[in-house]
mmCIF file of C-alpha atoms in Angstrom:
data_model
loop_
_atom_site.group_PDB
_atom_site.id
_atom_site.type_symbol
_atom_site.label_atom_id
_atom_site.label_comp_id
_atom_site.label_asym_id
_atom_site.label_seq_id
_atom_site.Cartn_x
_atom_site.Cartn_y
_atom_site.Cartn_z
ATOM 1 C CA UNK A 1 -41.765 -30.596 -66.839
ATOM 2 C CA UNK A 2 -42.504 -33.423 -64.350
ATOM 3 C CA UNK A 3 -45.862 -34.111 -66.162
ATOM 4 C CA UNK A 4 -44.021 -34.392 -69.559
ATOM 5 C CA UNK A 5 -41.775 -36.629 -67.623
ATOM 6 C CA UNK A 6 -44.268 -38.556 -65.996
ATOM 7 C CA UNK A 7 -42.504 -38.344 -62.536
ATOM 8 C CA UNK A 8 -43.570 -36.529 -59.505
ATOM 9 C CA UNK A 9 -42.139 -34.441 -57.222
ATOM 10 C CA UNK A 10 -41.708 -37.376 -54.446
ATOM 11 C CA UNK A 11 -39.821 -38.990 -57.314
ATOM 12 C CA UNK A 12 -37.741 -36.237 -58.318
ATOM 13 C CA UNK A 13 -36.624 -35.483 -55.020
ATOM 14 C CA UNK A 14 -35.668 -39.315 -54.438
ATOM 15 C CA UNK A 15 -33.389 -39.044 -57.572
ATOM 16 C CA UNK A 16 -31.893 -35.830 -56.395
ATOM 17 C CA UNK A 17 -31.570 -36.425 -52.785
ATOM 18 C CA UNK A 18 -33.144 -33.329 -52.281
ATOM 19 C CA UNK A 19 -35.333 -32.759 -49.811
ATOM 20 C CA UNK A 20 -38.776 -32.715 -51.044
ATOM 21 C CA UNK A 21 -40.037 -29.652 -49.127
ATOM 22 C CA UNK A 22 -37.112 -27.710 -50.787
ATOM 23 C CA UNK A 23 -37.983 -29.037 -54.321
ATOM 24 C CA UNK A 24 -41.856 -27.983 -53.562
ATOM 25 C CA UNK A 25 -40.660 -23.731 -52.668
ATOM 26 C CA UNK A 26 -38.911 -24.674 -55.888
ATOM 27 C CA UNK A 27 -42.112 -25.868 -57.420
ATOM 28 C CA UNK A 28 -44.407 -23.252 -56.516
ATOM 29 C CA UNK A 29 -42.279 -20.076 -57.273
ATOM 30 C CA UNK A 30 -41.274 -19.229 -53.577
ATOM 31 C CA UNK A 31 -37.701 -19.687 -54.448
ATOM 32 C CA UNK A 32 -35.472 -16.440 -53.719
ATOM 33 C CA UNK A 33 -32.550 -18.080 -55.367
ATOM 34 C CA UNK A 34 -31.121 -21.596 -57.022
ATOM 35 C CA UNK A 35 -27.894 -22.653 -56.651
ATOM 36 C CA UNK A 36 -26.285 -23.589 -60.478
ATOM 37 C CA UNK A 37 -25.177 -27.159 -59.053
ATOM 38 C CA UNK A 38 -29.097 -27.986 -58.011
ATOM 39 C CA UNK A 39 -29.795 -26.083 -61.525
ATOM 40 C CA UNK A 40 -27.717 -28.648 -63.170
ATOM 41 C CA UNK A 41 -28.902 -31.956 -61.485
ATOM 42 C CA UNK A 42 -32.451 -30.363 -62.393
ATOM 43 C CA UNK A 43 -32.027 -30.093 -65.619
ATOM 44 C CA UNK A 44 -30.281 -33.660 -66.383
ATOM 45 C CA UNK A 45 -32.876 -35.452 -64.548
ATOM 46 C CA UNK A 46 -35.377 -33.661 -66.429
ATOM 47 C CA UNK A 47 -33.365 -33.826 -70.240
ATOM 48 C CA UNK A 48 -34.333 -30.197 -70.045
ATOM 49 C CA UNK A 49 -32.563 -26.671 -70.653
ATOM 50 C CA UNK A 50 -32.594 -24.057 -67.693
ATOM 51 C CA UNK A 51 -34.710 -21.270 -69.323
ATOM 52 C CA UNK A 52 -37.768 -24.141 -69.388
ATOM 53 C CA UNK A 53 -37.408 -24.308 -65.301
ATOM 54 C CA UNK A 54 -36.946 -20.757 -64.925
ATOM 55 C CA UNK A 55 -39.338 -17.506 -65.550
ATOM 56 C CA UNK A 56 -37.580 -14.122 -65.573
ATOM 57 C CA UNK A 57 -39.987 -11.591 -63.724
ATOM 58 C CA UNK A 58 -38.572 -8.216 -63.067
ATOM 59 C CA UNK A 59 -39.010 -6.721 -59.413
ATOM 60 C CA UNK A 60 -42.318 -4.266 -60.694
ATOM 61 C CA UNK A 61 -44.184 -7.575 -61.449
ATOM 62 C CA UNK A 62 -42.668 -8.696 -57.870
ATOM 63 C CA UNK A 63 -44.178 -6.005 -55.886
ATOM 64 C CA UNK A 64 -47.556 -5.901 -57.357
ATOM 65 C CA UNK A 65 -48.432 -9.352 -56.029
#
């Protein structure tokens, strides 16, 4: 979404005020949870709808890796 965009993550977190080490365990999957507010400000920054941020995985997937 941030290539679409053309923004980067330094950017993003800028707009956000989010601190860009939290937006990069976003990034790269390591997330345990999301809260809806940082959802929200995600997905108007981005002119985007949640389910194109997020991936459903159930827990089998979650243990094989």
């Amino acid at each position: 979404m941030l290539a679409r965009r053309k923004m980067t993550l330094t950017e993003l977190s800028r707009r956000l005020d989010i601190a860009l080490p939290n937006l990069s365990i976003l990034k790269n999957g390591h997330a345990k949870a999301i809260r809806m507010a940082l959802l929200d400000a995600l997905c108007r920054k981005l002119d985007c709808q949640p389910g194109e941020l997020l991936v459903w995985e159930s827990d089998d997937a979650a243990e094989k890796e």
